[in-house]
Amino acid sequence: MTPASAAISGLAIVALVLALVWAIQLKTRNAGMVDPVWSWSLGFLAIWYASFGTAPAETRLLLGGLGGLWGLRLGSHLYFRNAGKPEDARYAKFRREWGDSVNLKMFGFFQFQALIAWLLSVGFLVVAFRDGNASVSLMGLGVLIWVIAVAGEGIADWQMERFKADPSTKGQVCQRGLWRYSRHPNYFFESMHWLAYVPLAIGTGLWWVAIIPAAIMAWLLLKMSGVPILEAHMVQSRPAYADYMRTTSMFIPWPPRSSG
Protein backbone atom coordinates (compact mmCIF):
# COMPACT_ATOMS: atom_id res chain seq x y z
CA MET A 1 0.00 0.00 0.00
CA THR A 2 1.31 3.44 -0.89
CA PRO A 3 1.31 6.34 1.61
CA ALA A 4 -1.45 8.02 -0.39
CA SER A 5 -3.72 4.96 -0.44
CA ALA A 6 -3.12 4.33 3.26
CA ALA A 7 -4.00 7.94 4.07
CA ILE A 8 -7.11 8.03 1.86
CA SER A 9 -8.44 4.70 3.14
CA GLY A 10 -7.73 5.74 6.72
CA LEU A 11 -9.66 8.98 6.26
CA ALA A 12 -12.59 7.11 4.69
CA ILE A 13 -12.80 4.68 7.61
CA VAL A 14 -12.66 7.40 10.26
CA ALA A 15 -15.24 9.51 8.40
CA LEU A 16 -17.57 6.49 8.24
CA VAL A 17 -17.13 5.71 11.94
CA LEU A 18 -17.90 9.29 12.94
CA ALA A 19 -20.93 9.30 10.62
CA LEU A 20 -22.22 6.28 12.56
CA VAL A 21 -21.60 8.09 15.85
CA TRP A 22 -23.54 11.05 14.46
CA ALA A 23 -26.45 8.74 13.58
CA ILE A 24 -26.44 7.33 17.12
CA GLN A 25 -26.58 10.79 18.68
CA LEU A 26 -29.68 11.56 16.62
CA LYS A 27 -31.46 9.17 19.00
CA THR A 28 -29.55 9.80 22.21
CA ARG A 29 -29.40 13.61 21.76
CA ASN A 30 -25.95 13.45 23.32
CA ALA A 31 -22.99 14.24 21.08
CA GLY A 32 -20.39 13.53 23.77
CA MET A 33 -19.59 10.09 22.35
CA VAL A 34 -17.63 11.79 19.57
CA ASP A 35 -14.80 12.58 22.02
CA PRO A 36 -13.77 9.02 22.95
CA VAL A 37 -14.42 7.70 19.43
CA TRP A 38 -12.25 10.47 18.00
CA SER A 39 -9.38 9.46 20.28
CA TRP A 40 -9.83 5.77 19.48
CA SER A 41 -9.88 6.67 15.77
CA LEU A 42 -6.48 8.30 16.03
CA GLY A 43 -5.10 5.23 17.79
CA PHE A 44 -6.59 3.16 14.97
CA LEU A 45 -4.85 5.31 12.35
CA ALA A 46 -1.49 4.74 14.04
CA ILE A 47 -2.07 0.99 13.89
CA TRP A 48 -3.49 1.19 10.34
CA TYR A 49 -0.44 2.99 8.99
CA ALA A 50 1.92 0.76 10.96
CA SER A 51 0.22 -2.32 9.49
CA PHE A 52 0.61 -1.24 5.87
CA GLY A 53 3.75 0.91 6.05
CA THR A 54 7.09 0.10 4.46
CA ALA A 55 9.35 1.03 7.38
CA PRO A 56 11.27 -1.74 9.15
CA ALA A 57 9.18 -3.88 11.50
CA GLU A 58 10.80 -2.42 14.63
CA THR A 59 9.73 1.10 13.71
CA ARG A 60 6.20 0.07 12.75
CA LEU A 61 5.72 -1.96 15.93
CA LEU A 62 6.88 0.98 18.02
CA LEU A 63 4.61 3.38 16.13
CA GLY A 64 1.56 1.14 16.42
CA GLY A 65 2.24 0.50 20.09
CA LEU A 66 2.74 4.14 21.07
CA GLY A 67 -0.11 5.56 18.99
CA GLY A 68 -2.49 2.72 19.77
CA LEU A 69 -1.91 2.79 23.54
CA TRP A 70 -2.23 6.58 23.63
CA GLY A 71 -5.56 6.45 21.79
CA LEU A 72 -6.83 3.59 23.96
CA ARG A 73 -6.01 5.39 27.21
CA LEU A 74 -7.41 8.78 26.24
CA GLY A 75 -10.51 7.37 24.55
CA SER A 76 -11.29 5.10 27.50
CA HIS A 77 -10.83 7.96 29.96
CA LEU A 78 -13.22 10.16 27.98
CA TYR A 79 -15.74 7.35 27.58
CA PHE A 80 -15.97 6.58 31.30
CA ARG A 81 -15.94 10.28 32.16
CA ASN A 82 -18.93 10.98 29.91
CA ALA A 83 -20.89 7.74 30.27
CA GLY A 84 -24.31 8.19 31.83
CA LYS A 85 -23.90 11.96 32.20
CA PRO A 86 -25.70 14.86 30.49
CA GLU A 87 -24.35 16.19 27.22
CA ASP A 88 -21.10 18.14 27.49
CA ALA A 89 -21.66 21.90 27.81
CA ARG A 90 -19.88 22.52 24.49
CA TYR A 91 -22.27 20.36 22.49
CA ALA A 92 -25.31 21.54 24.43
CA LYS A 93 -24.31 25.09 23.48
CA PHE A 94 -24.03 24.10 19.80
CA ARG A 95 -27.44 22.43 20.00
CA ARG A 96 -29.04 25.61 21.37
CA GLU A 97 -27.33 27.93 18.90
CA TRP A 98 -27.91 25.80 15.80
CA GLY A 99 -31.62 25.33 16.42
CA ASP A 100 -33.51 23.66 13.55
CA SER A 101 -30.31 23.06 11.54
CA VAL A 102 -28.57 21.26 14.39
CA ASN A 103 -28.60 17.82 12.77
CA LEU A 104 -26.96 18.96 9.54
CA LYS A 105 -24.44 21.18 11.30
CA MET A 106 -23.62 18.46 13.83
CA PHE A 107 -22.92 16.08 10.94
CA GLY A 108 -20.56 18.66 9.42
CA PHE A 109 -18.89 19.10 12.80
CA PHE A 110 -18.36 15.35 13.19
CA GLN A 111 -16.87 15.12 9.71
CA PHE A 112 -14.64 18.07 10.52
CA GLN A 113 -13.45 16.02 13.50
CA ALA A 114 -12.61 13.20 11.10
CA LEU A 115 -10.58 15.62 8.97
CA ILE A 116 -8.71 16.91 12.03
CA ALA A 117 -7.90 13.35 13.09
CA TRP A 118 -6.57 12.65 9.62
CA LEU A 119 -4.39 15.79 9.63
CA LEU A 120 -2.99 14.88 13.04
CA SER A 121 -2.15 11.40 11.77
CA VAL A 122 0.39 12.69 9.23
CA GLY A 123 3.06 12.25 11.91
CA PHE A 124 2.18 8.56 12.07
CA LEU A 125 2.22 8.33 8.27
CA VAL A 126 5.74 9.76 7.91
CA VAL A 127 7.12 7.28 10.44
CA ALA A 128 5.26 4.28 8.99
CA PHE A 129 6.65 4.83 5.49
CA ARG A 130 10.18 5.97 6.34
CA ASP A 131 13.28 4.27 4.91
CA GLY A 132 15.22 2.42 7.59
CA ASN A 133 15.00 2.82 11.34
CA ALA A 134 15.73 5.94 13.32
CA SER A 135 18.81 5.63 15.50
CA VAL A 136 18.45 3.86 18.84
CA SER A 137 18.98 7.14 20.68
CA LEU A 138 16.24 8.88 18.68
CA MET A 139 13.85 6.01 19.23
CA GLY A 140 14.62 6.16 22.93
CA LEU A 141 13.99 9.91 22.94
CA GLY A 142 10.63 9.38 21.27
CA VAL A 143 9.65 6.81 23.88
CA LEU A 144 10.81 9.11 26.70
CA ILE A 145 8.71 12.02 25.41
CA TRP A 146 5.73 9.68 25.02
CA VAL A 147 6.04 8.30 28.55
CA ILE A 148 6.33 11.77 30.13
CA ALA A 149 3.42 13.12 28.09
CA VAL A 150 1.03 10.21 28.56
CA ALA A 151 1.89 9.85 32.25
CA GLY A 152 1.50 13.60 32.78
CA GLU A 153 -1.88 13.69 31.05
CA GLY A 154 -3.03 10.60 32.92
CA ILE A 155 -1.99 12.04 36.28
CA ALA A 156 -3.72 15.35 35.51
CA ASP A 157 -6.92 13.52 34.53
CA TRP A 158 -6.78 11.38 37.69
CA GLN A 159 -6.21 14.40 39.93
CA MET A 160 -9.19 16.20 38.39
CA GLU A 161 -11.44 13.15 38.75
CA ARG A 162 -10.51 12.82 42.42
CA PHE A 163 -11.21 16.52 42.95
CA LYS A 164 -14.63 16.27 41.33
CA ALA A 165 -15.49 13.15 43.33
CA ASP A 166 -14.77 14.91 46.65
CA PRO A 167 -18.04 16.38 48.00
CA SER A 168 -16.12 18.95 50.05
CA THR A 169 -14.77 20.62 46.86
CA LYS A 170 -18.14 21.15 45.15
CA GLY A 171 -18.18 24.54 43.41
CA GLN A 172 -14.45 25.10 44.01
CA VAL A 173 -11.53 25.33 41.58
CA CYS A 174 -9.03 22.47 41.43
CA GLN A 175 -5.56 23.71 42.38
CA ARG A 176 -4.12 20.37 43.43
CA GLY A 177 -1.14 18.58 41.99
CA LEU A 178 -0.38 19.56 38.42
CA TRP A 179 -3.38 21.91 38.42
CA ARG A 180 -1.49 24.18 40.81
CA TYR A 181 1.06 24.89 38.07
CA SER A 182 -1.13 24.98 34.97
CA ARG A 183 -4.81 25.68 34.37
CA HIS A 184 -4.76 23.01 31.67
CA PRO A 185 -1.96 20.51 32.37
CA ASN A 186 -3.89 17.80 30.51
CA TYR A 187 -3.86 19.97 27.38
CA PHE A 188 -0.15 20.71 27.77
CA PHE A 189 0.78 17.03 27.99
CA GLU A 190 -1.65 16.16 25.19
CA SER A 191 0.16 18.59 22.88
CA MET A 192 3.53 17.31 24.10
CA HIS A 193 2.51 13.75 23.21
CA TRP A 194 2.51 14.59 19.51
CA LEU A 195 6.18 15.55 19.69
CA ALA A 196 7.04 11.93 20.56
CA TYR A 197 6.85 10.95 16.89
CA VAL A 198 9.26 13.63 15.67
CA PRO A 199 12.43 11.74 16.73
CA LEU A 200 11.05 8.62 15.03
CA ALA A 201 10.76 10.60 11.76
CA ILE A 202 14.20 12.22 11.88
CA GLY A 203 16.39 10.90 9.08
CA THR A 204 13.71 11.23 6.43
CA GLY A 205 13.28 14.14 4.06
CA LEU A 206 9.84 14.83 5.50
CA TRP A 207 10.71 14.59 9.19
CA TRP A 208 9.49 18.17 9.74
CA VAL A 209 5.94 17.10 8.80
CA ALA A 210 5.82 15.23 12.11
CA ILE A 211 5.95 18.59 13.93
CA ILE A 212 2.66 19.72 12.35
CA PRO A 213 0.35 17.58 14.56
CA ALA A 214 1.74 19.12 17.77
CA ALA A 215 1.18 22.61 16.36
CA ILE A 216 -2.36 21.73 15.21
CA MET A 217 -3.26 20.21 18.58
CA ALA A 218 -1.91 23.19 20.53
CA TRP A 219 -3.84 25.58 18.29
CA LEU A 220 -7.07 23.60 18.63
CA LEU A 221 -6.81 23.42 22.40
CA LEU A 222 -5.65 27.00 23.00
CA LYS A 223 -7.61 28.89 20.36
CA MET A 224 -10.59 26.84 19.24
CA SER A 225 -12.37 24.04 21.09
CA GLY A 226 -10.49 23.75 24.36
CA VAL A 227 -9.44 26.67 26.51
CA PRO A 228 -11.75 29.44 25.19
CA ILE A 229 -15.00 27.51 25.66
CA LEU A 230 -13.98 25.85 28.92
CA GLU A 231 -12.67 29.00 30.57
CA ALA A 232 -15.70 31.05 29.54
CA HIS A 233 -17.86 28.43 31.26
CA MET A 234 -15.63 28.25 34.35
CA VAL A 235 -15.57 32.02 34.88
CA GLN A 236 -19.37 32.03 34.93
CA SER A 237 -19.78 28.96 37.13
CA ARG A 238 -16.84 29.28 39.55
CA PRO A 239 -16.36 32.68 41.29
CA ALA A 240 -12.78 31.79 42.26
CA TYR A 241 -11.73 30.98 38.70
CA ALA A 242 -10.88 34.61 37.82
CA ASP A 243 -8.26 34.70 40.58
CA TYR A 244 -7.01 31.27 39.47
CA MET A 245 -6.49 32.73 35.99
CA ARG A 246 -4.47 35.63 37.41
CA THR A 247 -2.12 33.42 39.42
CA THR A 248 -1.74 30.27 37.33
CA SER A 249 -0.10 29.65 33.97
CA MET A 250 -2.63 28.86 31.28
CA PHE A 251 -0.69 26.11 29.53
CA ILE A 252 2.95 25.41 30.40
CA PRO A 253 3.32 24.23 34.03
CA TRP A 254 4.98 27.01 36.00
CA PRO A 255 5.12 28.11 39.67
CA PRO A 256 2.01 30.16 40.51
CA ARG A 257 2.19 33.93 40.85
CA SER A 258 1.09 35.90 43.87
CA SER A 259 -2.55 37.01 43.77
CA GLY A 260 -1.65 40.36 45.34
Tab-separated table of C-alpha atoms in Angstrom, residues 24-255:
chain	number	residue	atom	x	y	z
A	24	ILE	CA	-26.443	7.332	17.118
A	25	GLN	CA	-26.580	10.791	18.677
A	26	LEU	CA	-29.684	11.557	16.619
A	27	LYS	CA	-31.460	9.172	18.998
A	28	THR	CA	-29.547	9.803	22.212
A	29	ARG	CA	-29.399	13.605	21.759
A	30	ASN	CA	-25.948	13.450	23.325
A	31	ALA	CA	-22.988	14.244	21.080
A	32	GLY	CA	-20.390	13.535	23.771
A	33	MET	CA	-19.589	10.088	22.353
A	34	VAL	CA	-17.629	11.791	19.573
A	35	ASP	CA	-14.802	12.579	22.022
A	36	PRO	CA	-13.767	9.019	22.948
A	37	VAL	CA	-14.423	7.704	19.434
A	38	TRP	CA	-12.250	10.469	17.997
A	39	SER	CA	-9.381	9.457	20.280
A	40	TRP	CA	-9.825	5.773	19.482
A	41	SER	CA	-9.880	6.666	15.774
A	42	LEU	CA	-6.484	8.304	16.026
A	43	GLY	CA	-5.102	5.233	17.786
A	44	PHE	CA	-6.594	3.161	14.971
A	45	LEU	CA	-4.849	5.310	12.351
A	46	ALA	CA	-1.491	4.740	14.043
A	47	ILE	CA	-2.068	0.989	13.889
A	48	TRP	CA	-3.490	1.190	10.343
A	49	TYR	CA	-0.441	2.989	8.990
A	50	ALA	CA	1.917	0.757	10.955
A	51	SER	CA	0.223	-2.323	9.486
A	52	PHE	CA	0.609	-1.240	5.866
A	53	GLY	CA	3.752	0.907	6.052
A	54	THR	CA	7.088	0.101	4.461
A	55	ALA	CA	9.353	1.031	7.383
A	56	PRO	CA	11.267	-1.739	9.155
A	57	ALA	CA	9.177	-3.884	11.498
A	58	GLU	CA	10.798	-2.416	14.633
A	59	THR	CA	9.728	1.101	13.715
A	60	ARG	CA	6.203	0.073	12.750
A	61	LEU	CA	5.719	-1.957	15.935
A	62	LEU	CA	6.877	0.979	18.020
A	63	LEU	CA	4.611	3.377	16.129
A	64	GLY	CA	1.561	1.142	16.419
A	65	GLY	CA	2.237	0.500	20.085
A	66	LEU	CA	2.738	4.137	21.074
A	67	GLY	CA	-0.108	5.561	18.993
A	68	GLY	CA	-2.489	2.724	19.771
A	69	LEU	CA	-1.911	2.792	23.537
A	70	TRP	CA	-2.232	6.581	23.635
A	71	GLY	CA	-5.561	6.445	21.786
A	72	LEU	CA	-6.833	3.588	23.959
A	73	ARG	CA	-6.010	5.393	27.210
A	74	LEU	CA	-7.412	8.778	26.240
A	75	GLY	CA	-10.506	7.372	24.549
A	76	SER	CA	-11.288	5.103	27.495
A	77	HIS	CA	-10.835	7.961	29.962
A	78	LEU	CA	-13.223	10.156	27.982
A	79	TYR	CA	-15.736	7.350	27.584
A	80	PHE	CA	-15.972	6.579	31.298
A	81	ARG	CA	-15.937	10.280	32.158
A	82	ASN	CA	-18.931	10.984	29.908
A	83	ALA	CA	-20.886	7.736	30.274
A	84	GLY	CA	-24.309	8.194	31.830
A	85	LYS	CA	-23.903	11.961	32.196
A	86	PRO	CA	-25.701	14.865	30.489
A	87	GLU	CA	-24.351	16.185	27.216
A	88	ASP	CA	-21.101	18.140	27.488
A	89	ALA	CA	-21.655	21.898	27.808
A	90	ARG	CA	-19.877	22.521	24.492
A	91	TYR	CA	-22.274	20.360	22.492
A	92	ALA	CA	-25.314	21.538	24.429
A	93	LYS	CA	-24.306	25.092	23.480
A	94	PHE	CA	-24.033	24.097	19.804
A	95	ARG	CA	-27.437	22.433	19.997
A	96	ARG	CA	-29.045	25.607	21.375
A	97	GLU	CA	-27.334	27.927	18.900
A	98	TRP	CA	-27.910	25.803	15.801
A	99	GLY	CA	-31.616	25.332	16.418
A	100	ASP	CA	-33.506	23.663	13.552
A	101	SER	CA	-30.309	23.064	11.542
A	102	VAL	CA	-28.573	21.265	14.395
A	103	ASN	CA	-28.596	17.816	12.770
A	104	LEU	CA	-26.964	18.960	9.538
A	105	LYS	CA	-24.439	21.182	11.300
A	106	MET	CA	-23.622	18.464	13.829
A	107	PHE	CA	-22.921	16.082	10.937
A	108	GLY	CA	-20.562	18.657	9.423
A	109	PHE	CA	-18.887	19.098	12.803
A	110	PHE	CA	-18.363	15.353	13.194
A	111	GLN	CA	-16.866	15.120	9.713
A	112	PHE	CA	-14.638	18.072	10.518
A	113	GLN	CA	-13.449	16.023	13.497
A	114	ALA	CA	-12.614	13.197	11.103
A	115	LEU	CA	-10.581	15.615	8.966
A	116	ILE	CA	-8.709	16.913	12.025
A	117	ALA	CA	-7.899	13.347	13.090
A	118	TRP	CA	-6.571	12.651	9.616
A	119	LEU	CA	-4.395	15.787	9.626
A	120	LEU	CA	-2.985	14.879	13.037
A	121	SER	CA	-2.150	11.396	11.766
A	122	VAL	CA	0.395	12.688	9.234
A	123	GLY	CA	3.057	12.247	11.906
A	124	PHE	CA	2.181	8.559	12.066
A	125	LEU	CA	2.221	8.326	8.270
A	126	VAL	CA	5.739	9.759	7.908
A	127	VAL	CA	7.122	7.281	10.438
A	128	ALA	CA	5.263	4.279	8.989
A	129	PHE	CA	6.652	4.831	5.489
A	130	ARG	CA	10.178	5.968	6.341
A	131	ASP	CA	13.280	4.265	4.910
A	132	GLY	CA	15.225	2.422	7.591
A	133	ASN	CA	14.997	2.817	11.340
A	134	ALA	CA	15.727	5.937	13.325
A	135	SER	CA	18.814	5.627	15.503
A	136	VAL	CA	18.449	3.858	18.839
A	137	SER	CA	18.977	7.139	20.685
A	138	LEU	CA	16.238	8.880	18.684
A	139	MET	CA	13.847	6.008	19.225
A	140	GLY	CA	14.624	6.156	22.933
A	141	LEU	CA	13.990	9.915	22.936
A	142	GLY	CA	10.628	9.384	21.272
A	143	VAL	CA	9.647	6.814	23.883
A	144	LEU	CA	10.812	9.112	26.701
A	145	ILE	CA	8.706	12.023	25.410
A	146	TRP	CA	5.732	9.683	25.020
A	147	VAL	CA	6.041	8.302	28.553
A	148	ILE	CA	6.332	11.767	30.133
A	149	ALA	CA	3.420	13.124	28.091
A	150	VAL	CA	1.026	10.208	28.556
A	151	ALA	CA	1.894	9.849	32.253
A	152	GLY	CA	1.496	13.595	32.777
A	153	GLU	CA	-1.881	13.686	31.054
A	154	GLY	CA	-3.029	10.598	32.919
A	155	ILE	CA	-1.993	12.044	36.280
A	156	ALA	CA	-3.720	15.350	35.514
A	157	ASP	CA	-6.918	13.517	34.530
A	158	TRP	CA	-6.776	11.384	37.692
A	159	GLN	CA	-6.215	14.399	39.927
A	160	MET	CA	-9.190	16.201	38.389
A	161	GLU	CA	-11.443	13.154	38.746
A	162	ARG	CA	-10.508	12.817	42.423
A	163	PHE	CA	-11.205	16.520	42.954
A	164	LYS	CA	-14.632	16.273	41.325
A	165	ALA	CA	-15.488	13.154	43.334
A	166	ASP	CA	-14.766	14.906	46.650
A	167	PRO	CA	-18.042	16.377	48.000
A	168	SER	CA	-16.124	18.955	50.049
A	169	THR	CA	-14.770	20.618	46.863
A	170	LYS	CA	-18.138	21.148	45.152
A	171	GLY	CA	-18.177	24.535	43.411
A	172	GLN	CA	-14.449	25.104	44.009
A	173	VAL	CA	-11.526	25.331	41.582
A	174	CYS	CA	-9.033	22.474	41.428
A	175	GLN	CA	-5.559	23.710	42.378
A	176	ARG	CA	-4.123	20.368	43.434
A	177	GLY	CA	-1.137	18.583	41.989
A	178	LEU	CA	-0.379	19.557	38.418
A	179	TRP	CA	-3.382	21.907	38.416
A	180	ARG	CA	-1.493	24.178	40.812
A	181	TYR	CA	1.060	24.887	38.074
A	182	SER	CA	-1.128	24.985	34.971
A	183	ARG	CA	-4.805	25.680	34.373
A	184	HIS	CA	-4.761	23.012	31.669
A	185	PRO	CA	-1.961	20.507	32.375
A	186	ASN	CA	-3.886	17.804	30.512
A	187	TYR	CA	-3.865	19.972	27.381
A	188	PHE	CA	-0.147	20.708	27.773
A	189	PHE	CA	0.777	17.033	27.988
A	190	GLU	CA	-1.646	16.159	25.190
A	191	SER	CA	0.157	18.588	22.881
A	192	MET	CA	3.530	17.309	24.104
A	193	HIS	CA	2.510	13.751	23.212
A	194	TRP	CA	2.513	14.594	19.507
A	195	LEU	CA	6.185	15.548	19.687
A	196	ALA	CA	7.041	11.935	20.559
A	197	TYR	CA	6.848	10.950	16.887
A	198	VAL	CA	9.260	13.630	15.668
A	199	PRO	CA	12.426	11.741	16.731
A	200	LEU	CA	11.047	8.623	15.028
A	201	ALA	CA	10.756	10.599	11.764
A	202	ILE	CA	14.202	12.219	11.877
A	203	GLY	CA	16.389	10.904	9.081
A	204	THR	CA	13.709	11.228	6.433
A	205	GLY	CA	13.281	14.143	4.062
A	206	LEU	CA	9.835	14.833	5.501
A	207	TRP	CA	10.706	14.586	9.186
A	208	TRP	CA	9.494	18.168	9.736
A	209	VAL	CA	5.943	17.096	8.796
A	210	ALA	CA	5.820	15.231	12.113
A	211	ILE	CA	5.949	18.592	13.929
A	212	ILE	CA	2.661	19.718	12.353
A	213	PRO	CA	0.353	17.575	14.564
A	214	ALA	CA	1.744	19.120	17.774
A	215	ALA	CA	1.180	22.610	16.359
A	216	ILE	CA	-2.357	21.732	15.210
A	217	MET	CA	-3.261	20.209	18.579
A	218	ALA	CA	-1.906	23.194	20.534
A	219	TRP	CA	-3.845	25.580	18.286
A	220	LEU	CA	-7.065	23.603	18.625
A	221	LEU	CA	-6.813	23.421	22.402
A	222	LEU	CA	-5.649	26.997	23.001
A	223	LYS	CA	-7.612	28.887	20.360
A	224	MET	CA	-10.592	26.835	19.239
A	225	SER	CA	-12.374	24.041	21.089
A	226	GLY	CA	-10.492	23.747	24.360
A	227	VAL	CA	-9.440	26.672	26.505
A	228	PRO	CA	-11.752	29.444	25.189
A	229	ILE	CA	-15.002	27.512	25.656
A	230	LEU	CA	-13.976	25.855	28.919
A	231	GLU	CA	-12.675	29.000	30.570
A	232	ALA	CA	-15.703	31.054	29.544
A	233	HIS	CA	-17.860	28.429	31.258
A	234	MET	CA	-15.633	28.253	34.351
A	235	VAL	CA	-15.570	32.018	34.877
A	236	GLN	CA	-19.367	32.027	34.930
A	237	SER	CA	-19.783	28.961	37.130
A	238	ARG	CA	-16.841	29.275	39.546
A	239	PRO	CA	-16.365	32.678	41.294
A	240	ALA	CA	-12.775	31.792	42.261
A	241	TYR	CA	-11.731	30.985	38.703
A	242	ALA	CA	-10.885	34.605	37.820
A	243	ASP	CA	-8.263	34.696	40.579
A	244	TYR	CA	-7.008	31.272	39.470
A	245	MET	CA	-6.494	32.726	35.990
A	246	ARG	CA	-4.467	35.626	37.408
A	247	THR	CA	-2.124	33.421	39.415
A	248	THR	CA	-1.744	30.272	37.329
A	249	SER	CA	-0.099	29.647	33.969
A	250	MET	CA	-2.633	28.862	31.285
A	251	PHE	CA	-0.691	26.106	29.526
A	252	ILE	CA	2.952	25.406	30.401
A	253	PRO	CA	3.321	24.225	34.025
A	254	TRP	CA	4.985	27.006	36.001
A	255	PRO	CA	5.122	28.107	39.672
